[in-house]
């Protein structure tokens, strides 16, 4: 399951964004530092209009709709505000940093709005705030790497796996770069080094999305709109607006966003960007009992995808009947798509595509 930690300095709008994402007041959004002490956790459905079409497909093929349909989900963590010196235990530093290690990606909220009624609590401007957080993450990793390297050296001298011995020079390289002043996103690793570093679970290597929390007026600004269309890891949202939108129905949301010149809600943008930076996409399983969306890596095989649904599917894998959503949409019926020869029989090594609709054949 995809998990994202919402982090940032105190009073930048983290809990307000979290409340909007969950469409309910699940977190305390208060105007004072550390209003959030323990991380609030919430499950949010991944918006995907393709599910509605697949429900029609089941209804057409079985003459009744599925008993239920289940979107993919993202787990969001609203984590306590970080302050300068957190890596040395300032504020709730150690507890905060421990929670970040549990997530797949970080949504770093940066205050880019002016409101005299909301105290800054250490926030200066987006760029300075970004440097503070990134520096604290890097300093925390420097402390952790010292112990990790000692352990890896000890393990490498004994009977250990080949991977442990390969991890040691990678850990030493990361420590050197961090000590040389590099911060989050600046450590340069090859693809092989990135794979070896995953088990080290370092904060400074986690993918980061920078979420600029702007005023409603700025959201429609042309410069902001142009930046949104560019290929970077920045997202501009108005957390207060997102919280207000939670009270609107879908049509009202679209109309209001359209008036502002905004194509997608903050939730849509955050999830889309999360999938992108983590290299994820979606496949579907359909049947009379359930239509369901599943999240997998972009290079996942049919064999790996089967295991996401159930270990028995993987253990007894025989084959996969596959049709891509784009082909299925035209007929809104698996039976008709089969008649047109659009349903393919694939083996274990087939690389899954985004939108694949799959029926796994297995025998246990």
Coordinates of N, CA and C in Angstrom, one line a residue, residues 126-312:
X126 N 9.3 29.9 1.5 CA 9.4 28.5 1.0 C 10.8 27.9 0.9
X127 N 11.7 28.7 0.3 CA 13.0 28.2 0.0 C 13.8 27.9 1.3
X128 N 13.7 28.9 2.2 CA 14.4 28.7 3.5 C 13.8 27.6 4.3
X129 N 12.5 27.5 4.3 CA 11.8 26.4 5.0 C 12.2 25.0 4.4
X130 N 12.3 25.0 3.1 CA 12.7 23.7 2.5 C 14.1 23.3 2.9
X131 N 15.0 24.3 3.0 CA 16.4 24.0 3.4 C 16.5 23.5 4.8
X132 N 15.6 24.1 5.7 CA 15.6 23.7 7.1 C 15.2 22.2 7.2
X133 N 14.2 21.8 6.5 CA 13.7 20.4 6.6 C 14.7 19.5 6.0
X134 N 15.2 19.8 4.8 CA 16.1 18.9 4.1 C 17.4 18.7 4.9
X135 N 17.9 19.8 5.5 CA 19.1 19.7 6.4 C 18.9 18.8 7.6
X136 N 17.7 18.9 8.2 CA 17.4 18.1 9.4 C 17.3 16.6 9.0
X137 N 16.7 16.3 7.8 CA 16.6 14.9 7.4 C 18.1 14.4 7.1
X138 N 18.9 15.2 6.5 CA 20.3 14.8 6.2 C 21.1 14.6 7.5
X139 N 20.9 15.5 8.5 CA 21.7 15.3 9.7 C 21.2 14.1 10.5
X140 N 19.9 13.8 10.4 CA 19.4 12.6 11.1 C 20.0 11.4 10.4
X141 N 20.2 11.4 9.1 CA 20.7 10.2 8.4 C 22.2 10.1 8.7
X142 N 22.9 11.2 8.9 CA 24.3 11.1 9.3 C 24.5 10.4 10.6
X143 N 23.6 10.6 11.6 CA 23.7 9.9 12.8 C 23.4 8.4 12.7
X144 N 22.4 8.1 11.9 CA 22.0 6.7 11.7 C 23.0 6.0 10.9
X145 N 23.6 6.6 9.9 CA 24.6 5.9 9.1 C 25.9 5.5 9.9
X146 N 26.2 6.2 10.9 CA 27.4 5.8 11.7 C 27.2 4.5 12.3
X147 N 26.0 4.2 12.9 CA 25.7 2.9 13.4 C 25.5 1.8 12.4
X148 N 24.9 2.2 11.3 CA 24.6 1.2 10.2 C 26.0 0.7 9.6
X149 N 26.9 1.7 9.4 CA 28.2 1.3 8.8 C 28.9 0.4 9.7
X150 N 28.9 0.7 11.0 CA 29.6 -0.2 11.9 C 29.0 -1.6 11.9
X151 N 27.7 -1.7 11.8 CA 27.1 -3.0 11.8 C 27.4 -3.7 10.5
X152 N 27.3 -3.0 9.3 CA 27.6 -3.6 8.1 C 29.1 -4.1 8.0
X153 N 30.0 -3.4 8.6 CA 31.4 -3.8 8.6 C 31.5 -5.1 9.4
X154 N 30.8 -5.2 10.5 CA 30.9 -6.4 11.4 C 30.3 -7.6 10.6
X155 N 29.1 -7.3 10.0 CA 28.5 -8.4 9.2 C 29.3 -8.9 8.1
X156 N 30.0 -7.9 7.4 CA 30.8 -8.3 6.2 C 32.0 -9.1 6.6
X157 N 32.5 -9.0 7.8 CA 33.6 -9.9 8.3 C 33.2 -11.3 8.5
X158 N 31.9 -11.5 8.9 CA 31.4 -12.8 9.2 C 30.8 -13.5 8.0
X159 N 29.9 -14.4 8.2 CA 29.2 -15.1 7.2 C 28.0 -14.3 6.9
X160 N 28.0 -13.5 5.8 CA 26.9 -12.6 5.5 C 26.6 -12.8 4.0
X161 N 25.4 -12.2 3.7 CA 25.0 -12.3 2.3 C 25.8 -11.4 1.4
X162 N 25.8 -11.6 0.1 CA 26.5 -10.8 -0.8 C 26.0 -9.4 -0.8
X163 N 24.7 -9.2 -0.6 CA 24.1 -7.9 -0.6 C 24.6 -7.0 0.5
X164 N 24.8 -7.6 1.7 CA 25.3 -6.9 2.8 C 26.7 -6.3 2.5
X165 N 27.6 -7.1 1.9 CA 28.9 -6.6 1.5 C 28.8 -5.5 0.4
X166 N 27.8 -5.6 -0.4 CA 27.6 -4.6 -1.5 C 27.0 -3.3 -0.9
X167 N 26.3 -3.4 0.2 CA 25.6 -2.3 0.8 C 26.6 -1.4 1.5
X168 N 27.7 -1.9 2.0 CA 28.7 -1.2 2.8 C 29.3 0.0 2.0
X169 N 29.8 -0.2 0.8 CA 30.4 1.0 0.1 C 29.3 2.0 -0.3
X170 N 28.1 1.5 -0.5 CA 27.0 2.5 -0.8 C 26.7 3.4 0.4
X171 N 26.6 2.7 1.6 CA 26.4 3.5 2.8 C 27.5 4.5 3.1
X172 N 28.7 4.1 2.9 CA 29.9 5.0 3.1 C 29.9 6.1 2.1
X173 N 29.4 5.9 0.9 CA 29.3 6.9 -0.2 C 28.3 8.0 0.2
X174 N 27.1 7.5 0.7 CA 26.0 8.4 1.1 C 26.5 9.2 2.3
X175 N 27.1 8.6 3.3 CA 27.6 9.4 4.4 C 28.6 10.4 4.0
X176 N 29.5 10.1 3.1 CA 30.5 11.1 2.7 C 29.8 12.3 2.0
X177 N 28.8 12.0 1.1 CA 28.1 13.1 0.4 C 27.3 14.0 1.4
X178 N 26.7 13.3 2.4 CA 25.9 14.1 3.4 C 26.9 15.0 4.2
X179 N 28.0 14.4 4.6 CA 29.0 15.2 5.3 C 29.6 16.3 4.5
X180 N 29.6 16.2 3.2 CA 30.1 17.2 2.3 C 29.1 18.3 2.1
X181 N 27.9 18.2 2.7 CA 26.9 19.3 2.6 C 25.7 19.0 1.7
X182 N 25.7 17.8 1.1 CA 24.5 17.5 0.3 C 23.3 17.2 1.2
X183 N 22.1 17.5 0.6 CA 20.9 17.3 1.4 C 20.0 16.4 0.6
X184 N 18.7 16.4 1.0 CA 17.7 15.5 0.4 C 17.7 15.8 -1.1
X185 N 17.7 14.7 -1.9 CA 17.6 14.8 -3.4 C 18.9 15.2 -4.1
X186 N 19.9 15.4 -3.3 CA 21.2 15.8 -3.9 C 22.2 14.7 -3.9
X187 N 22.0 13.6 -3.2 CA 22.9 12.5 -3.2 C 22.8 11.7 -4.5
X188 N 23.9 11.6 -5.2 CA 23.8 11.0 -6.5 C 24.2 9.5 -6.4
X189 N 23.2 8.6 -6.8 CA 23.4 7.2 -6.8 C 23.1 6.6 -8.2
X190 N 23.8 5.5 -8.5 CA 23.4 4.8 -9.7 C 22.1 4.0 -9.4
X191 N 21.5 3.4 -10.5 CA 20.3 2.6 -10.3 C 20.6 1.4 -9.4
X192 N 21.8 0.8 -9.5 CA 22.1 -0.4 -8.7 C 22.4 0.1 -7.3
X193 N 23.0 1.2 -7.1 CA 23.2 1.7 -5.7 C 21.9 2.1 -5.0
X194 N 20.9 2.6 -5.8 CA 19.6 2.9 -5.3 C 18.9 1.6 -4.8
X195 N 19.0 0.5 -5.5 CA 18.4 -0.7 -5.1 C 19.1 -1.2 -3.8
X196 N 20.4 -1.1 -3.7 CA 21.1 -1.6 -2.5 C 20.8 -0.7 -1.3
X197 N 20.5 0.6 -1.6 CA 20.3 1.5 -0.4 C 18.9 1.4 0.1
X198 N 17.9 0.7 -0.6 CA 16.5 0.7 -0.1 C 16.4 0.2 1.3
X199 N 17.1 -0.9 1.6 CA 17.0 -1.5 2.9 C 17.6 -0.7 4.0
X200 N 18.4 0.3 3.7 CA 19.0 1.2 4.7 C 17.9 2.2 5.2
X201 N 16.8 2.4 4.5 CA 15.7 3.1 5.0 C 16.1 4.5 5.4
X202 N 16.8 5.2 4.6 CA 17.3 6.6 4.9 C 16.3 7.7 4.5
X203 N 16.2 8.7 5.4 CA 15.2 9.7 5.1 C 15.6 10.5 3.9
X204 N 16.9 10.8 3.7 CA 17.3 11.6 2.6 C 17.2 11.0 1.3
X205 N 16.9 9.7 1.2 CA 16.7 9.0 -0.1 C 15.3 8.8 -0.5
X206 N 14.3 9.2 0.4 CA 12.9 9.0 0.1 C 12.5 10.1 -0.9
X207 N 11.6 9.6 -1.9 CA 11.1 10.6 -2.9 C 10.3 11.7 -2.1
X208 N 10.5 13.0 -2.6 CA 9.8 14.1 -2.0 C 9.0 14.9 -3.0
X209 N 7.8 15.2 -2.6 CA 6.9 16.1 -3.4 C 6.8 17.4 -2.6
X210 N 7.2 18.5 -3.2 CA 7.1 19.8 -2.6 C 5.7 20.4 -2.8
X211 N 4.9 20.5 -1.7 CA 3.6 21.0 -1.8 C 3.5 22.5 -1.3
X212 N 3.4 23.4 -2.3 CA 3.3 24.8 -1.9 C 1.9 25.2 -1.5
X213 N 1.7 25.5 -0.3 CA 0.4 25.9 0.2 C 0.2 27.4 0.0
X214 N -0.6 27.7 -1.1 CA -0.7 29.1 -1.5 C -2.1 29.6 -1.1
X215 N -2.3 30.9 -1.3 CA -3.6 31.5 -1.1 C -4.5 31.2 -2.3
X216 N -5.8 31.3 -2.1 CA -6.7 31.0 -3.2 C -6.5 31.9 -4.5
X217 N -6.2 33.1 -4.2 CA -5.9 34.1 -5.4 C -4.7 33.6 -6.2
X218 N -3.6 33.2 -5.4 CA -2.4 32.8 -6.1 C -2.6 31.5 -6.9
X219 N -3.5 30.7 -6.5 CA -3.7 29.4 -7.2 C -4.0 29.6 -8.7
X220 N -4.7 30.7 -9.0 CA -5.1 30.9 -10.4 C -4.0 31.8 -11.2
X221 N -2.9 32.1 -10.5 CA -1.9 32.9 -11.1 C -1.2 32.2 -12.3
X222 N -0.9 32.9 -13.4 CA -0.4 32.3 -14.6 C 0.9 31.6 -14.4
X223 N 1.8 32.2 -13.5 CA 3.1 31.6 -13.3 C 2.9 30.3 -12.5
X224 N 2.0 30.2 -11.6 CA 1.7 29.0 -10.9 C 1.2 27.9 -11.9
X225 N 0.3 28.4 -12.7 CA -0.3 27.4 -13.7 C 0.7 26.9 -14.6
X226 N 1.7 27.7 -15.1 CA 2.7 27.3 -16.0 C 3.7 26.3 -15.2
X227 N 3.9 26.5 -14.0 CA 4.8 25.6 -13.2 C 4.1 24.3 -13.0
X228 N 2.8 24.3 -12.8 CA 2.1 23.0 -12.7 C 2.2 22.1 -13.9
X229 N 2.3 22.8 -15.1 CA 2.4 22.0 -16.3 C 3.8 21.5 -16.6
X230 N 4.8 22.0 -15.9 CA 6.2 21.6 -16.1 C 6.5 20.3 -15.4
X231 N 7.6 19.7 -15.8 CA 7.9 18.3 -15.3 C 8.8 18.5 -14.1
X232 N 8.2 18.8 -12.9 CA 9.0 18.9 -11.7 C 8.2 18.2 -10.6
X233 N 8.7 18.3 -9.4 CA 8.1 17.6 -8.3 C 7.4 18.6 -7.4
X234 N 7.0 19.8 -7.9 CA 6.3 20.8 -7.2 C 4.8 20.7 -7.4
X235 N 4.0 20.9 -6.4 CA 2.6 21.0 -6.5 C 2.1 22.2 -5.8
X236 N 1.2 23.0 -6.4 CA 0.6 24.2 -5.7 C -0.8 23.9 -5.4
X237 N -1.2 24.0 -4.1 CA -2.5 23.8 -3.6 C -2.9 24.9 -2.7
X238 N -4.1 25.1 -2.4 CA -4.6 25.9 -1.3 C -5.3 25.0 -0.3
X239 N -4.6 24.7 0.8 CA -5.2 23.7 1.7 C -6.6 24.2 2.3
X240 N -6.7 25.5 2.5 CA -8.0 26.0 3.0 C -9.1 25.7 1.9
X241 N -8.8 26.0 0.7 CA -9.7 25.7 -0.4 C -10.1 24.3 -0.5
X242 N -9.1 23.4 -0.4 CA -9.3 22.0 -0.4 C -10.3 21.5 0.7
X243 N -10.1 22.1 1.9 CA -11.0 21.8 3.0 C -12.4 22.3 2.7
X244 N -12.5 23.4 2.1 CA -13.9 23.9 1.8 C -14.5 23.0 0.7
X245 N -13.7 22.6 -0.3 CA -14.2 21.7 -1.3 C -14.8 20.4 -0.8
X246 N -14.3 20.0 0.3 CA -14.8 18.7 0.9 C -16.3 18.7 1.2
X247 N -16.9 19.9 1.3 CA -18.3 20.0 1.6 C -19.1 20.1 0.3
X248 N -18.5 20.2 -0.9 CA -19.2 20.3 -2.1 C -19.4 18.9 -2.7
X249 N -20.4 18.7 -3.6 CA -20.5 17.5 -4.3 C -19.6 17.5 -5.5
X250 N -19.5 16.4 -6.3 CA -18.5 16.3 -7.3 C -18.7 17.4 -8.4
X251 N -19.9 17.7 -8.8 CA -20.2 18.6 -9.8 C -19.8 20.0 -9.4
X252 N -20.2 20.4 -8.1 CA -19.8 21.7 -7.6 C -18.3 21.9 -7.5
X253 N -17.6 20.8 -7.1 CA -16.1 20.9 -7.0 C -15.5 21.2 -8.4
X254 N -16.0 20.5 -9.4 CA -15.5 20.7 -10.8 C -15.7 22.2 -11.2
X255 N -17.0 22.6 -11.0 CA -17.3 24.0 -11.4 C -16.5 25.0 -10.7
X256 N -16.3 24.9 -9.4 CA -15.5 25.8 -8.6 C -14.1 25.9 -9.1
X257 N -13.5 24.7 -9.3 CA -12.1 24.6 -9.7 C -11.9 25.2 -11.1
X258 N -12.9 25.0 -11.9 CA -12.9 25.5 -13.3 C -12.9 27.0 -13.3
X259 N -13.7 27.6 -12.4 CA -13.7 29.1 -12.3 C -12.3 29.6 -11.9
X260 N -11.5 28.8 -11.1 CA -10.2 29.3 -10.7 C -9.2 28.9 -11.8
X261 N -9.6 28.2 -12.8 CA -8.6 27.8 -13.8 C -7.7 26.6 -13.4
X262 N -8.3 25.8 -12.4 CA -7.5 24.7 -11.9 C -8.2 23.4 -12.4
X263 N -7.4 22.5 -13.0 CA -7.9 21.3 -13.6 C -8.2 20.2 -12.6
X264 N -7.3 20.0 -11.7 CA -7.5 18.9 -10.7 C -7.5 19.4 -9.3
X265 N -8.1 18.7 -8.4 CA -8.1 19.0 -7.0 C -6.7 18.7 -6.4
X266 N -6.5 19.2 -5.2 CA -5.2 18.9 -4.6 C -4.9 17.4 -4.4
X267 N -6.0 16.7 -4.0 CA -5.9 15.3 -3.8 C -5.5 14.6 -5.1
X268 N -6.1 14.9 -6.2 CA -5.8 14.3 -7.5 C -4.3 14.5 -7.8
X269 N -3.9 15.8 -7.7 CA -2.5 16.2 -8.0 C -1.5 15.5 -7.2
X270 N -1.8 15.4 -5.9 CA -0.8 14.7 -5.0 C -0.7 13.3 -5.2
X271 N -1.8 12.6 -5.5 CA -1.8 11.1 -5.8 C -1.1 10.9 -7.1
X272 N -1.4 11.7 -8.1 CA -0.8 11.5 -9.5 C 0.7 11.6 -9.4
X273 N 1.1 12.7 -8.7 CA 2.6 12.9 -8.5 C 3.2 11.8 -7.7
X274 N 2.5 11.3 -6.7 CA 3.1 10.2 -5.9 C 3.3 9.0 -6.7
X275 N 2.3 8.6 -7.5 CA 2.4 7.4 -8.4 C 3.6 7.6 -9.3
X276 N 3.7 8.8 -9.9 CA 4.8 9.1 -10.8 C 6.2 9.0 -10.2
X277 N 6.4 9.6 -9.1 CA 7.8 9.6 -8.5 C 8.2 8.2 -7.9
X278 N 7.1 7.4 -7.6 CA 7.4 6.1 -7.1 C 7.4 5.0 -8.1
X279 N 7.1 5.4 -9.4 CA 7.0 4.4 -10.5 C 5.9 3.4 -10.3
X280 N 4.7 3.9 -10.0 CA 3.6 3.0 -9.8 C 2.5 3.2 -10.9
X281 N 1.7 2.1 -11.1 CA 0.5 2.3 -11.9 C -0.6 1.3 -11.4
X282 N -1.7 1.2 -12.1 CA -2.9 0.5 -11.7 C -3.3 -0.6 -12.6
X283 N -3.6 -1.8 -12.1 CA -4.3 -2.8 -12.9 C -5.6 -3.1 -12.2
X284 N -6.5 -3.9 -12.9 CA -7.9 -4.1 -12.3 C -8.2 -5.6 -12.4
X285 N -9.0 -6.0 -11.4 CA -9.6 -7.4 -11.4 C -11.1 -7.1 -11.4
X286 N -11.9 -7.9 -12.2 CA -13.3 -7.7 -12.3 C -14.0 -9.0 -12.2
X287 N -15.3 -8.9 -11.7 CA -16.1 -10.1 -11.6 C -17.4 -9.8 -11.0
X288 N -18.4 -10.7 -10.9 CA -19.7 -10.4 -10.3 C -19.7 -10.0 -8.9
X289 N -18.6 -10.4 -8.1 CA -18.5 -10.1 -6.7 C -17.9 -8.7 -6.5
X290 N -16.8 -8.4 -7.3 CA -16.1 -7.2 -7.0 C -15.3 -6.7 -8.2
X291 N -15.3 -5.4 -8.4 CA -14.4 -4.7 -9.3 C -13.4 -4.0 -8.5
X292 N -12.1 -4.2 -8.7 CA -11.1 -3.7 -7.8 C -9.9 -3.1 -8.5
X293 N -9.4 -2.0 -8.0 CA -8.1 -1.5 -8.5 C -7.0 -1.9 -7.6
X294 N -5.8 -2.2 -8.2 CA -4.6 -2.6 -7.5 C -3.4 -1.8 -7.9
X295 N -2.6 -1.5 -7.0 CA -1.4 -0.7 -7.3 C -0.1 -1.6 -7.3
X296 N 0.7 -1.4 -8.4 CA 1.9 -2.2 -8.6 C 3.0 -1.3 -9.2
X297 N 4.2 -1.7 -9.2 CA 5.3 -1.0 -9.8 C 5.2 -1.2 -11.3
X298 N 5.7 -0.2 -12.0 CA 5.6 -0.1 -13.5 C 6.3 -1.3 -14.2
X299 N 7.3 -1.9 -13.6 CA 7.9 -3.0 -14.3 C 7.5 -4.4 -13.7
X300 N 6.4 -4.4 -13.0 CA 5.9 -5.6 -12.4 C 5.4 -6.6 -13.4
X301 N 5.7 -7.9 -13.2 CA 5.3 -9.0 -14.0 C 3.9 -9.5 -13.6
X302 N 3.3 -10.3 -14.5 CA 1.9 -10.8 -14.2 C 2.0 -11.7 -13.0
X303 N 3.2 -12.4 -12.8 CA 3.4 -13.3 -11.7 C 3.4 -12.4 -10.4
X304 N 4.1 -11.3 -10.4 CA 4.1 -10.4 -9.2 C 2.8 -9.8 -8.9
X305 N 2.0 -9.4 -10.0 CA 0.7 -8.8 -9.8 C -0.3 -9.8 -9.2
X306 N -0.1 -11.1 -9.6 CA -1.0 -12.1 -9.0 C -0.8 -12.2 -7.5
X307 N 0.4 -12.0 -7.1 CA 0.7 -12.1 -5.6 C 0.2 -10.9 -4.9
X308 N 0.0 -9.8 -5.5 CA -0.6 -8.6 -4.9 C -2.1 -8.9 -4.5
X309 N -2.8 -9.7 -5.3 CA -4.2 -10.1 -5.0 C -4.2 -11.1 -3.9
X310 N -3.4 -12.2 -4.1 CA -3.4 -13.3 -3.1 C -2.2 -14.2 -3.4
X311 N -1.6 -14.7 -2.3 CA -0.4 -15.5 -2.5 C -0.8 -16.8 -3.2
X312 N -2.0 -17.3 -3.1 CA -2.4 -18.5 -3.8 C -2.4 -18.3 -5.3

